[in-house]
CSV table of C-alpha atoms in Angstrom, one decimal:
chain,number,residue,atom,x,y,z
H,1,MET,CA,50.0,12.6,-13.2
H,2,PRO,CA,53.1,10.5,-13.6
H,3,GLU,CA,52.8,9.6,-9.9
H,4,SER,CA,49.2,8.4,-10.4
H,5,THR,CA,50.3,6.4,-13.4
H,6,SER,CA,53.1,4.7,-11.5
H,7,TRP,CA,50.7,3.6,-8.7
H,8,SER,CA,48.3,2.3,-11.3
H,9,TRP,CA,50.7,-0.5,-12.3
H,10,LEU,CA,52.6,-0.8,-9.0
H,11,GLY,CA,49.4,-1.5,-7.0
H,12,PRO,CA,48.5,-4.7,-8.8
H,13,VAL,CA,52.1,-5.8,-8.7
H,14,LEU,CA,52.2,-5.4,-4.9
H,15,LEU,CA,48.9,-7.2,-4.6
H,16,PHE,CA,50.2,-10.1,-6.7
H,17,ILE,CA,53.3,-10.3,-4.6
H,18,ALA,CA,51.3,-10.3,-1.4
H,19,ALA,CA,49.0,-13.0,-2.9
H,20,MET,CA,52.0,-15.2,-3.8
H,21,VAL,CA,53.6,-14.8,-0.4
H,22,THR,CA,50.2,-15.8,1.2
H,23,LEU,CA,50.0,-18.7,-1.1
H,24,ILE,CA,53.5,-19.9,-0.3
H,25,VAL,CA,53.0,-19.5,3.5
H,26,THR,CA,49.7,-21.3,3.3
H,27,THR,CA,51.1,-24.1,1.1
H,28,THR,CA,54.1,-24.5,3.5
H,29,SER,CA,51.9,-24.7,6.5
H,30,ALA,CA,49.7,-27.3,4.7
H,31,ASN,CA,52.7,-29.3,3.8
H,32,LYS,CA,54.0,-29.2,7.4
H,33,ARG,CA,50.6,-30.4,8.6
H,34,GLU,CA,50.5,-33.2,6.1
H,35,LEU,CA,54.0,-34.2,7.0
H,36,LYS,CA,53.2,-34.2,10.7
H,37,LYS,CA,50.0,-36.3,10.0
H,38,TRP,CA,52.0,-38.7,7.9
H,39,GLN,CA,54.6,-39.1,10.6
H,40,ARG,CA,52.0,-39.7,13.2
H,41,ASP,CA,50.1,-42.2,11.1
H,42,THR,CA,53.3,-44.0,10.3
H,43,LEU,CA,54.4,-44.2,13.9
H,44,ILE,CA,51.0,-45.5,15.0
H,45,ARG,CA,51.2,-48.2,12.3
H,46,LEU,CA,54.8,-49.2,13.1
H,47,CYS,CA,54.2,-49.3,16.9
H,48,SER,CA,51.1,-51.4,16.3
H,49,ASP,CA,53.0,-53.8,14.0
H,50,ALA,CA,55.8,-54.1,16.5
H,51,VAL,CA,53.4,-55.0,19.3
H,52,ASP,CA,51.6,-57.5,17.1
H,53,ALA,CA,54.9,-59.1,16.1
H,54,ALA,CA,55.9,-59.5,19.8
H,55,ARG,CA,52.6,-61.1,20.6
H,56,GLU,CA,53.0,-63.4,17.6
H,57,VAL,CA,56.4,-64.6,18.9
H,58,GLU,CA,54.6,-65.6,22.1
H,59,ARG,CA,51.7,-67.3,20.4
H,60,LYS,CA,53.9,-69.2,18.0
H,61,CYS,CA,56.3,-70.4,20.7
H,62,GLU,CA,53.4,-71.6,22.8
H,63,SER,CA,52.0,-73.4,19.8
H,64,GLY,CA,55.4,-74.9,19.1
H,65,LEU,CA,55.7,-76.2,22.6
H,66,ASN,CA,52.2,-77.9,22.4
H,67,GLN,CA,52.8,-79.6,19.1
H,68,LYS,CA,53.3,-83.4,19.2
H,69,ARG,CA,55.1,-83.7,15.9
H,70,ASP,CA,58.5,-82.2,15.5
H,71,ILE,CA,57.9,-80.9,12.0
H,72,LEU,CA,54.9,-78.9,13.1
H,73,ALA,CA,56.8,-77.5,16.1
H,74,LYS,CA,59.6,-76.4,13.9
H,75,GLY,CA,57.2,-74.6,11.7
H,76,GLN,CA,55.8,-72.7,14.6
H,77,PHE,CA,59.2,-71.7,15.9
H,78,ALA,CA,60.2,-70.6,12.4
H,79,ALA,CA,57.2,-68.4,12.3
H,80,ALA,CA,58.2,-67.0,15.7
H,81,ALA,CA,61.7,-66.2,14.4
H,82,LYS,CA,60.2,-64.4,11.4
H,83,ALA,CA,58.0,-62.3,13.7
H,84,ALA,CA,61.1,-61.4,15.8
H,85,SER,CA,62.9,-60.4,12.7
H,86,GLY,CA,60.0,-58.1,11.8
H,87,ILE,CA,60.5,-56.2,15.1
H,88,GLU,CA,64.1,-55.6,14.1
H,89,THR,CA,63.0,-54.2,10.7
H,90,ILE,CA,60.6,-51.8,12.5
H,91,SER,CA,63.3,-50.6,14.7
H,92,GLU,CA,65.4,-49.7,11.7
H,93,ARG,CA,62.6,-47.7,10.2
H,94,LEU,CA,62.2,-45.8,13.5
H,95,TYR,CA,65.9,-44.9,13.4
H,96,LEU,CA,65.4,-43.6,9.8
H,97,MET,CA,62.6,-41.4,11.1
H,98,ASN,CA,65.0,-40.1,13.8
H,99,MET,CA,62.9,-41.6,16.6
H,100,ASN,CA,66.0,-42.9,18.3
H,101,ASN,CA,64.5,-43.4,21.8
H,102,LEU,CA,61.6,-45.3,20.5
H,103,ALA,CA,63.9,-47.3,18.2
H,104,ASP,CA,66.1,-48.2,21.1
H,105,THR,CA,63.1,-49.4,23.1
H,106,CYS,CA,62.0,-51.5,20.0
H,107,VAL,CA,65.5,-53.1,19.8
H,108,ARG,CA,65.3,-54.1,23.5
H,109,MET,CA,61.8,-55.6,22.8
H,110,LYS,CA,63.2,-57.5,19.8
H,111,SER,CA,66.0,-58.9,22.0
H,112,ALA,CA,63.5,-60.0,24.6
H,113,ALA,CA,61.4,-61.7,21.9
H,114,GLN,CA,64.4,-63.6,20.6
H,115,GLU,CA,65.2,-64.7,24.1
H,116,VAL,CA,61.6,-66.1,24.4
H,117,LEU,CA,62.2,-68.0,21.1
H,118,ALA,CA,65.5,-69.4,22.3
H,119,ARG,CA,64.1,-70.4,25.7
H,120,GLY,CA,61.1,-72.0,24.1
H,121,SER,CA,63.2,-74.0,21.7
H,122,HIS,CA,65.3,-75.2,24.7
H,123,LEU,CA,62.2,-76.1,26.7
H,124,ARG,CA,60.8,-78.2,23.9
H,125,ALA,CA,64.1,-80.1,23.5
H,126,ALA,CA,64.2,-80.6,27.3
H,127,ARG,CA,60.6,-82.0,27.3
H,128,ARG,CA,61.6,-84.5,24.7
H,129,SER,CA,64.7,-85.5,26.6
H,130,THR,CA,62.7,-85.8,29.8
H,131,ALA,CA,60.1,-88.0,28.2
H,132,ASP,CA,62.9,-90.3,26.7
H,133,ARG,CA,64.6,-90.5,30.1
H,134,GLN,CA,61.3,-91.3,31.9
H,135,ARG,CA,60.6,-94.1,29.4
H,136,GLN,CA,64.1,-95.4,29.8
H,137,GLU,CA,64.0,-95.5,33.6
H,138,LEU,CA,60.5,-96.7,33.9
H,139,ALA,CA,61.0,-99.6,31.4
H,140,GLY,CA,62.1,-101.9,34.3
H,141,PHE,CA,59.7,-100.6,36.9
H,142,ILE,CA,57.4,-103.2,38.4
H,143,PRO,CA,54.3,-101.6,39.9
H,144,GLU,CA,53.1,-104.7,41.8
H,145,GLU,CA,56.5,-105.0,43.6
H,146,PRO,CA,57.8,-101.4,44.0
H,147,GLY,CA,61.4,-101.4,42.7
H,148,TRP,CA,63.4,-102.2,39.6
H,149,SER,CA,64.3,-105.3,37.7
H,150,THR,CA,68.0,-106.1,38.4
H,151,GLU,CA,69.3,-105.7,34.9
H,152,LEU,CA,67.6,-102.3,34.3
H,153,THR,CA,68.1,-100.7,37.6
H,154,ALA,CA,69.5,-97.2,37.3
H,155,PRO,CA,72.2,-96.5,40.0
H,156,ARG,CA,70.7,-93.1,40.8
H,157,VAL,CA,67.2,-94.4,41.5
H,158,ASP,CA,66.1,-95.6,45.0
H,159,LEU,CA,64.5,-99.0,45.0
H,160,GLY,CA,61.0,-98.8,46.2
H,161,ALA,CA,60.4,-95.4,44.6
H,162,SER,CA,56.9,-94.9,43.1
H,163,GLU,CA,56.4,-94.3,39.4
H,164,GLN,CA,55.3,-90.7,40.1
H,165,ASP,CA,58.4,-90.1,42.2
H,166,ILE,CA,60.6,-91.2,39.3
H,167,ARG,CA,58.7,-88.9,36.9
H,168,ASP,CA,58.9,-86.0,39.3
H,169,ARG,CA,62.6,-86.4,39.9
H,170,ILE,CA,63.4,-86.6,36.2
H,171,HIS,CA,61.2,-83.5,35.5
H,172,ALA,CA,62.9,-81.5,38.2
H,173,GLU,CA,66.3,-82.4,36.9
H,174,MET,CA,65.8,-82.0,33.2
H,175,GLU,CA,62.7,-79.9,32.5
H,176,ALA,CA,61.9,-77.6,35.4
H,177,PRO,CA,65.0,-75.3,34.9
H,178,HIS,CA,64.0,-74.7,31.3
H,179,GLU,CA,60.4,-74.0,32.3
H,180,GLU,CA,61.7,-71.3,34.7
H,181,GLY,CA,63.9,-69.8,32.1
H,182,TYR,CA,61.1,-69.7,29.5
H,183,ALA,CA,58.7,-68.1,32.0
H,184,SER,CA,61.3,-65.5,33.0
H,185,ALA,CA,61.9,-64.7,29.3
H,186,ARG,CA,58.2,-64.2,28.7
H,187,LYS,CA,58.0,-61.9,31.7
H,188,GLU,CA,60.9,-59.8,30.4
H,189,LEU,CA,59.2,-59.6,27.0
H,190,GLU,CA,56.0,-58.3,28.5
H,191,SER,CA,58.0,-55.7,30.5
H,192,GLN,CA,59.8,-54.5,27.3
H,193,LEU,CA,56.5,-54.4,25.4
H,194,LEU,CA,55.0,-52.2,28.0
H,195,ALA,CA,58.0,-49.9,28.0
H,196,PHE,CA,57.8,-49.7,24.2
H,197,LEU,CA,54.1,-48.7,24.4
H,198,ARG,CA,54.9,-46.0,27.1
H,199,CYS,CA,57.6,-44.6,24.9
H,200,GLY,CA,55.3,-44.6,21.8
H,201,ARG,CA,52.5,-42.8,23.7
H,202,LYS,CA,55.0,-40.2,24.8
H,203,VAL,CA,56.3,-39.6,21.2
H,204,LEU,CA,52.7,-39.3,19.9
H,205,SER,CA,51.4,-37.0,22.6
């Protein structure tokens, strides 16, 4: 009789304990799933934001190069700088999430974006200098009689050169090297962007 009485209260206690253990295990598993889902969603958002920022750097630099007014060009390059800074912020968040490889790749993409910005700024300055130089040297050019007026003749220019020859020479000397540097920087940014996407897909898979 005492044994039966002990089981009468011990049984419900054991059932309660089993239920609590099940609840804890279930809750822990659910929390882990929620955490994993949050990490995945956050990574997707950060990767998307980083790629958008890199593209924004390219777009703003291109816009800055095509602006006729300096104040508008400066605004576009400032926006590009802000976008590049955003990539750096994203890399810091990735480090906080312990996604070190992805963060390292993001840092390299940020550096490539900053190089595009720097090269773009240099190219715009070179274009202005090229235009000023062309106006200066062409000021004394006489199309009807190929050559230069005596007082304005530049020592490095061959008499008899055509106007287009002069423009091409000045462009090759002052602008073309910066065009090549800018194109190379954009190509490197594209390469780093693709590397970032590959790394991101690997982390999310």
